[in-house]
Short mmCIF file of C-alpha atoms in Angstrom, two decimals:
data_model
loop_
_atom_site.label_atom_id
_atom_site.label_comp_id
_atom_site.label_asym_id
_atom_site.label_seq_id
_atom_site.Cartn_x
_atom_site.Cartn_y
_atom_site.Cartn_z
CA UNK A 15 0.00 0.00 0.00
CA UNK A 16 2.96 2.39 0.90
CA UNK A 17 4.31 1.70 -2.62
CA UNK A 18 0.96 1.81 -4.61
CA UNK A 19 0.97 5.26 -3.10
CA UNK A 20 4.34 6.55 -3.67
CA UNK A 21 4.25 5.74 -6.73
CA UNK A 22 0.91 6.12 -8.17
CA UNK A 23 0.28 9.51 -6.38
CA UNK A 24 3.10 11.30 -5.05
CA UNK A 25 5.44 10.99 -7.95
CA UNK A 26 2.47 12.11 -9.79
CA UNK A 27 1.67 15.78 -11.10
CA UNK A 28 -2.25 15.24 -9.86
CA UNK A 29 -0.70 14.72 -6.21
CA UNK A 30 -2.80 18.14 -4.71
CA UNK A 31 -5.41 18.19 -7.28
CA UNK A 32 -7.65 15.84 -5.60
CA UNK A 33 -7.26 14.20 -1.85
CA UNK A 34 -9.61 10.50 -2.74
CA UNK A 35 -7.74 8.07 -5.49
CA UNK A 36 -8.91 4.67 -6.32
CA UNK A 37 -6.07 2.17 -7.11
CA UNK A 38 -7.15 -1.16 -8.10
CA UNK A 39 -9.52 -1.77 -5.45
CA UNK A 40 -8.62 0.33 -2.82
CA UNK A 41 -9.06 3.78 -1.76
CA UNK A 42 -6.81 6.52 -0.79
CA UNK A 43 -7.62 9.54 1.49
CA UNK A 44 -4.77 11.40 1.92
CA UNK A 45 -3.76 14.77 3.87
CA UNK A 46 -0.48 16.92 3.83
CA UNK A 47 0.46 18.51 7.17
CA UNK A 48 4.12 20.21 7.20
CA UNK A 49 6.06 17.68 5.53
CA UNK A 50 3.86 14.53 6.42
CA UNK A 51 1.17 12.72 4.11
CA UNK A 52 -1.45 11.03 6.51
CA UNK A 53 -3.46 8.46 4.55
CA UNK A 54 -5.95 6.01 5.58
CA UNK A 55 -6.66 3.54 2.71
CA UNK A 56 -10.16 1.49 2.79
CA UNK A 57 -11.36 -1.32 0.50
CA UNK A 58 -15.41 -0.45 1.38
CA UNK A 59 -17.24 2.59 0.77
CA UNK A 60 -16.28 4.24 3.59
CA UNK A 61 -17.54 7.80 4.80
CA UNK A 62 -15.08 10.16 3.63
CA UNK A 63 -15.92 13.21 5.81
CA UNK A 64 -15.86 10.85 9.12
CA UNK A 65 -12.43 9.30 8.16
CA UNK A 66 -10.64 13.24 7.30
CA UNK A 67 -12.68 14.62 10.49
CA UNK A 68 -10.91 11.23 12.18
CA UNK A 69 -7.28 13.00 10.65
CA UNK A 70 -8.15 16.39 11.75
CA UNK A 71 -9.14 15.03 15.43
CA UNK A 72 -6.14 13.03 15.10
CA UNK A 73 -3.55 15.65 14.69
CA UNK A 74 -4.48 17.97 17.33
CA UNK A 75 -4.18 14.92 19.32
CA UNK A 76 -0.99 14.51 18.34
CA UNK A 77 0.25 18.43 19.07
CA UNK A 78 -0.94 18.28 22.09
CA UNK A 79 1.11 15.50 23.41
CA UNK A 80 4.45 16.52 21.21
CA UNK A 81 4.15 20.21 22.59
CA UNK A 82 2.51 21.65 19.25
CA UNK A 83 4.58 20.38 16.53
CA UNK A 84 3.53 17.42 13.97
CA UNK A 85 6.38 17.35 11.58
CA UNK A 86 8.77 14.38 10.94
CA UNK A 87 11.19 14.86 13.64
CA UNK A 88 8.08 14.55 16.04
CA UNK A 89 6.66 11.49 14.68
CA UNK A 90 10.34 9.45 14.70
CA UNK A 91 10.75 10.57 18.71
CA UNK A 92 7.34 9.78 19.13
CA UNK A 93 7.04 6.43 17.25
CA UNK A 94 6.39 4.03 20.08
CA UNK A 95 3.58 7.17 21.83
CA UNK A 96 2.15 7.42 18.61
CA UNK A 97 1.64 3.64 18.77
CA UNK A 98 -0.11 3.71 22.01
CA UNK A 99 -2.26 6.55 20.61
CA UNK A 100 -3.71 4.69 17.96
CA UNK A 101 -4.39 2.07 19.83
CA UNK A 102 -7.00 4.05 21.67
CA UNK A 103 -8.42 6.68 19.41
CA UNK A 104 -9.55 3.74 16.71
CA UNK A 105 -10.84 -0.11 16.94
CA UNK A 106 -11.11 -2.06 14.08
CA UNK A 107 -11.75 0.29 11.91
CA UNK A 108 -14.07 2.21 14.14
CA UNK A 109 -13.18 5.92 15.95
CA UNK A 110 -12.99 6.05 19.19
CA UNK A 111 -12.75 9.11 22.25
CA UNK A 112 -10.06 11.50 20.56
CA UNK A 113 -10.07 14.18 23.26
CA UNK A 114 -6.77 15.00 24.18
CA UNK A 115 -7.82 16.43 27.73
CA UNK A 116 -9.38 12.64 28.48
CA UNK A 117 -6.95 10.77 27.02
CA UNK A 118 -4.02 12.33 29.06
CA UNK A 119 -5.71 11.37 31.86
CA UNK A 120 -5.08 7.31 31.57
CA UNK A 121 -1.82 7.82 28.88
CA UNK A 122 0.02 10.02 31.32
CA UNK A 123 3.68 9.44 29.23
CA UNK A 124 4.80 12.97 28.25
CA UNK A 125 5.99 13.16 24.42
CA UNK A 126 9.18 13.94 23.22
CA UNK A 127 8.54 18.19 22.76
CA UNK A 128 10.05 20.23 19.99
CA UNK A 129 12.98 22.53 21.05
CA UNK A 130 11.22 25.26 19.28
CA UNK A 131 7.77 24.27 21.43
CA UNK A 132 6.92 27.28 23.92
CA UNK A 133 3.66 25.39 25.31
CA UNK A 134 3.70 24.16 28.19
CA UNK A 135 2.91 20.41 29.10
CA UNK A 136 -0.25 19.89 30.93
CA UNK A 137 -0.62 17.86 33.78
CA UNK A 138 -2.55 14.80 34.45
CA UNK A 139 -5.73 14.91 36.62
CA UNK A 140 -6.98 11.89 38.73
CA UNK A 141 -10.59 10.04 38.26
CA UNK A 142 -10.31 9.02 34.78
CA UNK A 143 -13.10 6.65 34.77
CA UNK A 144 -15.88 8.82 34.77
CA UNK A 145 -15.16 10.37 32.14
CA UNK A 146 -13.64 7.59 29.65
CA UNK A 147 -16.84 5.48 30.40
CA UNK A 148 -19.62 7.96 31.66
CA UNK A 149 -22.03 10.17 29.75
CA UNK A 150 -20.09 13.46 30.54
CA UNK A 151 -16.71 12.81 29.03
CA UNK A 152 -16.09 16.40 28.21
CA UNK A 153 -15.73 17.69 31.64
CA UNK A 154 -14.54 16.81 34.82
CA UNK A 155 -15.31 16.24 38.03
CA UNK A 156 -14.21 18.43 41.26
CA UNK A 157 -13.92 21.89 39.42
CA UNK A 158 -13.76 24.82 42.05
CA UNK A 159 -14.00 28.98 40.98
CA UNK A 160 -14.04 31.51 43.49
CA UNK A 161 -16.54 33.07 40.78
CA UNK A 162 -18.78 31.51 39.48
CA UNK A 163 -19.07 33.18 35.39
CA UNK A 164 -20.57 32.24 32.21
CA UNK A 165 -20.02 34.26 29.08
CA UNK A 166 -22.64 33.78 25.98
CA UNK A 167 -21.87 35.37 22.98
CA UNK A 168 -24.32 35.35 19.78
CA UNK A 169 -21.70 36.39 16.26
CA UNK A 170 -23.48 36.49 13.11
CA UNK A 171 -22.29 36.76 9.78
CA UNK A 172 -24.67 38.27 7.11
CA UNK A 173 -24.30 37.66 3.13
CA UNK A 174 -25.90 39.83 0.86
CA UNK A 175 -26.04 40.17 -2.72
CA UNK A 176 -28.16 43.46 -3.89
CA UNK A 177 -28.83 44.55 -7.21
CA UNK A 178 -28.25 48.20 -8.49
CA UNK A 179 -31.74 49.38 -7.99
CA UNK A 180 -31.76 48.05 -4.23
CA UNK A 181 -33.47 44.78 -4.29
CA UNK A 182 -32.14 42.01 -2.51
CA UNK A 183 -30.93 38.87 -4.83
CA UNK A 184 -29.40 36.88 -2.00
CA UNK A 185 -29.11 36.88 1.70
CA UNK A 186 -28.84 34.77 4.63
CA UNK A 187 -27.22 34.61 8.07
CA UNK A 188 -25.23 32.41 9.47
CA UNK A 189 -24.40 32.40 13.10
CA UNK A 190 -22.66 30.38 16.11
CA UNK A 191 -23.42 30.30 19.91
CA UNK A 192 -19.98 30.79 21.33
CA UNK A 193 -19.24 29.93 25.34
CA UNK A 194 -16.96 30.41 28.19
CA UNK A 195 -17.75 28.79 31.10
CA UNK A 196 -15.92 29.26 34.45
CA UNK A 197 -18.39 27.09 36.86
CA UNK A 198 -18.00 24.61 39.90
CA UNK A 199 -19.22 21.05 39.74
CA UNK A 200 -21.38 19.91 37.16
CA UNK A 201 -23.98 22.60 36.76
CA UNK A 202 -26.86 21.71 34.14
CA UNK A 203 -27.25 24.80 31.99
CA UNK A 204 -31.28 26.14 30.12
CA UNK A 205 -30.68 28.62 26.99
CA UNK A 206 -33.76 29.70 25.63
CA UNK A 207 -33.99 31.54 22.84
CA UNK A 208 -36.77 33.46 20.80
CA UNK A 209 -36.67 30.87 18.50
CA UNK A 210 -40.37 30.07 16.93
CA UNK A 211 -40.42 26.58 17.45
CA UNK A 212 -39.27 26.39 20.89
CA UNK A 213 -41.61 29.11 21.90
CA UNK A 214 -44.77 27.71 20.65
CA UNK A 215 -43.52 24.49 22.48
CA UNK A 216 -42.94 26.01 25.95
CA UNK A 217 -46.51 27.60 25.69
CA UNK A 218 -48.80 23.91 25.05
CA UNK A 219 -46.79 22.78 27.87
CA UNK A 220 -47.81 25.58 30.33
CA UNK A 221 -50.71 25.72 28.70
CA UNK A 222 -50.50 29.80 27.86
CA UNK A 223 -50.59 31.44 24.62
CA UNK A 224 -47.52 32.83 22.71
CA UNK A 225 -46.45 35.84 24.30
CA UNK A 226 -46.50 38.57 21.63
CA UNK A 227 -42.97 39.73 20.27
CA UNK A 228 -40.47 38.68 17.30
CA UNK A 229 -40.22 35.12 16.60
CA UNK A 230 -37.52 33.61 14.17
CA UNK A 231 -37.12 30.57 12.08
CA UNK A 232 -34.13 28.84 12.58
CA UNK A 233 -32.63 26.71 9.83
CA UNK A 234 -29.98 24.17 9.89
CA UNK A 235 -28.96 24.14 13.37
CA UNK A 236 -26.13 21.73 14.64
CA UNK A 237 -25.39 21.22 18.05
CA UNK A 238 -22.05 20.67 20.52
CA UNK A 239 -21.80 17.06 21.54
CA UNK A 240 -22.68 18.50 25.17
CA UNK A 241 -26.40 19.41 24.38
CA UNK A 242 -29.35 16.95 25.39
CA UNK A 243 -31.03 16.14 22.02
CA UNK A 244 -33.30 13.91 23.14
CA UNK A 245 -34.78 17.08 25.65
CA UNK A 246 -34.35 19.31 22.75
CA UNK A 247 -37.04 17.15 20.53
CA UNK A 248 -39.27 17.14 23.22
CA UNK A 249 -39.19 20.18 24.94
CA UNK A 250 -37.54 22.48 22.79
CA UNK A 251 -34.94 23.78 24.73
CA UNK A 252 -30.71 23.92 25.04
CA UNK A 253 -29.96 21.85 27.70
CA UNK A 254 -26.40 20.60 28.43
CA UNK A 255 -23.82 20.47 30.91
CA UNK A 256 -21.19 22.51 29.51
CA UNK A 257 -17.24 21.69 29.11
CA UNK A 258 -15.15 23.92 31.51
CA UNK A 259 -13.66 26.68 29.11
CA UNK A 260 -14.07 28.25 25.77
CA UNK A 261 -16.36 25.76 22.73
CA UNK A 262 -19.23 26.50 20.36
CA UNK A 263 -22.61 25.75 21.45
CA UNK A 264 -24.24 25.44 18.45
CA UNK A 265 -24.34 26.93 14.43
CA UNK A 266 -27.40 28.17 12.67
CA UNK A 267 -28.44 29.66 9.49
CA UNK A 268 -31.44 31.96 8.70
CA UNK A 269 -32.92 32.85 5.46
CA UNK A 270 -35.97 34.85 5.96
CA UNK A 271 -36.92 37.93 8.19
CA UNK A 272 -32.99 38.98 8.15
CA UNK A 273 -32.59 43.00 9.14
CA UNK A 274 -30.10 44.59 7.10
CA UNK A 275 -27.68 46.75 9.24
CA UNK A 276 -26.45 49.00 6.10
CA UNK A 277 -28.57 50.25 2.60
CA UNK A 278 -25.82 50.80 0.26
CA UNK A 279 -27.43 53.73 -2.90
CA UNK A 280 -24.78 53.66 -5.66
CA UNK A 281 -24.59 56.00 -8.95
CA UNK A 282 -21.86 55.95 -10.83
CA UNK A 283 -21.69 57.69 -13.91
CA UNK A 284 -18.93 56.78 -17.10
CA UNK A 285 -18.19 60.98 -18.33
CA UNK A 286 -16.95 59.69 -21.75
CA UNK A 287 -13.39 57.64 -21.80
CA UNK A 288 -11.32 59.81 -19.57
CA UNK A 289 -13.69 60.36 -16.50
CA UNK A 290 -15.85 58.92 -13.81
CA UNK A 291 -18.29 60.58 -11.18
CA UNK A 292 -19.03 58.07 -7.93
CA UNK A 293 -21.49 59.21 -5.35
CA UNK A 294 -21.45 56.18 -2.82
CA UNK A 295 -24.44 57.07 0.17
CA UNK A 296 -24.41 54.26 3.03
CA UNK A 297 -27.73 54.33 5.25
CA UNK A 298 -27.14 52.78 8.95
CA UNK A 299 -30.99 50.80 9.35
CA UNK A 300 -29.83 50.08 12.94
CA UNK A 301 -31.06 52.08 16.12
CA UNK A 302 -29.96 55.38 16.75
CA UNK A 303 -27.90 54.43 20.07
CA UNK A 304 -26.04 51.73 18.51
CA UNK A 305 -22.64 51.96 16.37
CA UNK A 306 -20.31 49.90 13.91
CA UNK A 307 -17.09 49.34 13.95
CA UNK A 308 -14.07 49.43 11.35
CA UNK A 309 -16.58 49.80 8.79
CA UNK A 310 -14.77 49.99 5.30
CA UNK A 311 -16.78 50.25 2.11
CA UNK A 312 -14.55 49.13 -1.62
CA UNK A 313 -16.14 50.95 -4.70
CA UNK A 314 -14.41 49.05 -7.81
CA UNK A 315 -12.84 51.71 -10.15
CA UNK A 316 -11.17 50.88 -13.83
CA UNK A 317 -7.61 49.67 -14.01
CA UNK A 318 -6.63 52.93 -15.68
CA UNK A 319 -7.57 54.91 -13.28
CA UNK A 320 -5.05 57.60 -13.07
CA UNK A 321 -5.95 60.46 -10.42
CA UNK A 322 -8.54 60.34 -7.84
CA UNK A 323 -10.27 62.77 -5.86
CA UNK A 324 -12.31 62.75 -2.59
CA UNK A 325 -15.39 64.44 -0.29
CA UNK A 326 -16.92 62.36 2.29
CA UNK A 327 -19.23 63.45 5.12
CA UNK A 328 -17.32 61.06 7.57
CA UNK A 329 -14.14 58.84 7.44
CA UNK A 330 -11.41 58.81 5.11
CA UNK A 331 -11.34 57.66 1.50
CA UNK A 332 -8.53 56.45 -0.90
CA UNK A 333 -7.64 55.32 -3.64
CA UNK A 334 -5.94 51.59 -3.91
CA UNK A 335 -4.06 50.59 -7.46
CA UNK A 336 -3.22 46.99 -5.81
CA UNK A 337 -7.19 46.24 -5.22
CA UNK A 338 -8.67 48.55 -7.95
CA UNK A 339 -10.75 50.05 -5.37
CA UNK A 340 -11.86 53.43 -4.04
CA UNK A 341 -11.60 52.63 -0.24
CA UNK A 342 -13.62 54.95 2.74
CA UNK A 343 -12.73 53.63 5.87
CA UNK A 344 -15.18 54.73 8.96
CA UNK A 345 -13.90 53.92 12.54
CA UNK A 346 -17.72 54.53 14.29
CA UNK A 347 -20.89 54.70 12.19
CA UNK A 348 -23.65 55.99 14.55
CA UNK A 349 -27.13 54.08 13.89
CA UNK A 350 -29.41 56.27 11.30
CA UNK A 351 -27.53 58.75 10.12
CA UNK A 352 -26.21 58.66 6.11
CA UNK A 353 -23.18 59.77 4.98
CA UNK A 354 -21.84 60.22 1.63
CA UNK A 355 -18.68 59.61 -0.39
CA UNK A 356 -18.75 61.37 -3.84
CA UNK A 357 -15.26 60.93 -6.03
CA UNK A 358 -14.11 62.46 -9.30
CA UNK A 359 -12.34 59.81 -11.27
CA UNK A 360 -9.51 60.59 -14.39
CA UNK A 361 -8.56 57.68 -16.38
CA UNK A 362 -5.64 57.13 -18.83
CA UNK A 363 -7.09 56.92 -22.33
CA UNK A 364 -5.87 53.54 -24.10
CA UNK A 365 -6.02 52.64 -27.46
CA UNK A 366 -6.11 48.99 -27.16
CA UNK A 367 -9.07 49.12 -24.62
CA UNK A 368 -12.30 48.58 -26.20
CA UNK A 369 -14.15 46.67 -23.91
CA UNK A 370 -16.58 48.03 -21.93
CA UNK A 371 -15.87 48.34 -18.16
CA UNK A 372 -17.52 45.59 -16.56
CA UNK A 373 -18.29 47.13 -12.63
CA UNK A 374 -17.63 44.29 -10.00
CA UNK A 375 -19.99 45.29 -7.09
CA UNK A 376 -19.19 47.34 -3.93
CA UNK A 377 -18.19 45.57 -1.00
CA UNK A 378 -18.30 46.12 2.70
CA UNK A 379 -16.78 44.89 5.50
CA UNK A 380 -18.04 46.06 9.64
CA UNK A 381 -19.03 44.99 12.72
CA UNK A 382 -22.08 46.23 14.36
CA UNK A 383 -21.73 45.10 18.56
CA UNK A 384 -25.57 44.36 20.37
CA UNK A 385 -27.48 43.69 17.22
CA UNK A 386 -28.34 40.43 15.50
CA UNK A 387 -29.51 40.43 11.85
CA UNK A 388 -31.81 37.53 12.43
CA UNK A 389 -33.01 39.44 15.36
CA UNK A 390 -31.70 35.96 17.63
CA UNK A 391 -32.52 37.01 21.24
CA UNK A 392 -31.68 35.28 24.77
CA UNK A 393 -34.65 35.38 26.85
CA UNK A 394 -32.84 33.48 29.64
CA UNK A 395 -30.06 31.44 30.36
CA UNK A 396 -30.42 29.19 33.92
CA UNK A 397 -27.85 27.35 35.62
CA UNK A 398 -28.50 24.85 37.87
CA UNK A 399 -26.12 22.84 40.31
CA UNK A 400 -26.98 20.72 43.38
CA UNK A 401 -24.60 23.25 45.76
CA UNK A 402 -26.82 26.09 44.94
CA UNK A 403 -24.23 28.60 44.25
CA UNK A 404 -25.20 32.06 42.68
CA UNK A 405 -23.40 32.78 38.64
CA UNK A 406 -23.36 35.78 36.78
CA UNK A 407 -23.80 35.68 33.43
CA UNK A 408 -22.79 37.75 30.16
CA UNK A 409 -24.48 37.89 26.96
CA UNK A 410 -22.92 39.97 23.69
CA UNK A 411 -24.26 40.42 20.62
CA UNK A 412 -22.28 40.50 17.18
CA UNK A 413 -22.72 41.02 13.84
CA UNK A 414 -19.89 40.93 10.94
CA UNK A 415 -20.05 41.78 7.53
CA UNK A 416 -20.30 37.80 5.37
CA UNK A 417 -20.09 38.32 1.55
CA UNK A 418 -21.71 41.79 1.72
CA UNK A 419 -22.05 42.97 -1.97
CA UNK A 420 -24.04 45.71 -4.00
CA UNK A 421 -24.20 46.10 -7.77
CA UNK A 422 -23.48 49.02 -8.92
#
């Protein structure tokens, strides 16, 4: 097998162009990390996401006991580790627990670290067995904070694709529940959200009717290994006990009902072959007390553009040859106000040029903190433990600029 793939793949010139190759009747997944190739070769149709997710898992594994590296030099003063590793992260064929925070638990040998590794090696903690054989295997027992914190953070991305005349082509949002727990014991954590579903749920259970407010739709939602999905088909809620630390919650996308933070109104006019007039206005939809940041707004421009100048209500604009791109850069943008960017534009006059310009669309980039384009709310987030303590949680709102584009 080591020879089928030398030579039918890596002394190849398709070696890169595609990571599955059938050879006879075997297959070859294959990975390049550093100066490694990790392959795992399968007769069967086997699934080919599980076995490079398997890699992936496999790897970090792997840094994590040789101090961050994965190169050659770590795998030959590692061989007999390695070994050991492998032993326990697959069975026949089958993968097994590849958490690097359980598995040093019971495989307490320390790996040969790089001289160039700065991390630090992390100790071993006692009681293994809950967590290699109980239901909770991402956390562990006897955790103790002076404070008890949890820190919720909702980060959405929104893509957009408008037309010219301001109606919307494409758009969606996709978002992730982000974490960070600092909590004693093993505290059972409630998120409920303003989700549609969930709240027509918890109302036939207490028997009320929908409170009134904004309900949203969510689509495509995936879920941490921590959350109860058996109490989420029934009941409708996040419930989990949470790993100690920073991990994603869950993912979602929405399609429909998405508030856009910015209205982009573009006219650019073509003043014969030697000059351009761009009047850019950017409308803030959001409320009045909220603000973006490092919002920067691209307006495509000829290659032969030549001299450029400016007048903008607020920020600074210039002119980039490297992007082709008129670029207005505003630090804070205040929640419905409108400011303007209008630009004279001289081009060099070329012979050879007789196509017509073809205008790529304006692009923005931002971040708007305490507003959610789905409109995504908490409405509470409980934590429960059998020692009673009191927690204070922290919820933040984000939302970044996706594939924000307008025709122009």
């Amino acid at each position: 097998m080591v020879d089928a793939f030398r030579t039918h793949i890596m002394q190849t010139k398709e070696l890169g162009i595609c990571p599955v190759r059938q050879i006879g009747g075997c297959s070859f997944f294959y990975m390049r990390i550093s100066n490694v190739y990790i392959v795992i070769v399968v007769s069967s149709n086997a699934n080919v996401s599980c076995a490079f997710k398997f890699v992936v898992e496999a790897v970090a594994l792997f840094k994590s006991y040789f101090g961050g590296a994965f190169d050659e030099d770590a795998i030959r003063n590692n061989f007999v580790l390695i070994y050991e590793l492998l032993d326990e992260i697959m069975d026949f064929g089958y993968p097994q627990n590849l958490s690097p925070e359980i598995l040093k638990l019971y495989i307490t040998q320390e790996g040969v670290r790089s001289p160039f590794s700065s991390k630090p090696a992390d100790k071993p903690v006692p009681n293994a067995t809950l967590q290699v054989t109980g239901a909770v295997g991402w956390r562990r027992e006897g955790l103790v904070y002076k404070k008890n914190e949890v820190f919720l953070d909702i980060v959405e991305s929104v893509n957009l694709l408008m037309s010219s005349k301001g109606s919307v082509l494409r758009c969606d949002v996709t978002g992730k529940v982000l974490m960070k727990c600092f909590l004693s014991g093993m505290p059972d954590l409630k998120l409920g959200l303003n989700d549609k579903i969930g709240l027509e749920k918890e109302s036939q259970i207490k028997s009320r009717p929908t409170k009134s407010g904004k309900t949203i739709e969510l689509d495509d939602v995936t879920f941490h290994q921590c959350v109860n999905l058996t109490r989420f088909n029934s009941e409708k809620t996040v419930s989990f006990v949470p790993p100690d630390g920073e991990f994603e919650l869950m993912k979602y996308r929405i399609t429909e009902g998405v508030n856009l933070p910015f209205r982009v109104l573009p006219t650019i006019k073509e003043l014969g072959r030697t000059r351009m007039e761009v009047n850019v206005k950017v409308k803030s939809v959001f409320g009045a007390k909220m603000f973006a940041l490092g919002v920067v707004v691209k307006v495509p421009v000829p290659k032969q553009t030549a001299k450029t100048s400016f007048q903008v209500t607020s920020g600074r604009a210039k002119y980039n040859p490297a992007i082709d791109c008129l670029v207005w850069k505003i630090r804070k943008f205040p929640g419905q106000t409108e400011p303007t960017l209008s630009a004279e534009v001289e081009l060099i006059s070329t012979i050879t040029e007789k196509k017509s310009w073809t205008r790529p669309p304006i692009q923005m980039e931002f971040q708007v903190p305490m507003f959610t384009a789905s409109g995504l709310r908490v409405r509470f987030l409980k934590v429960w433990e059998r020692s009673g303590y009191n927690t204070v949680e922290w919820v933040r709102y984000i939302t970044k600029a996706g594939s924000y584009e307008i025709r122009c």
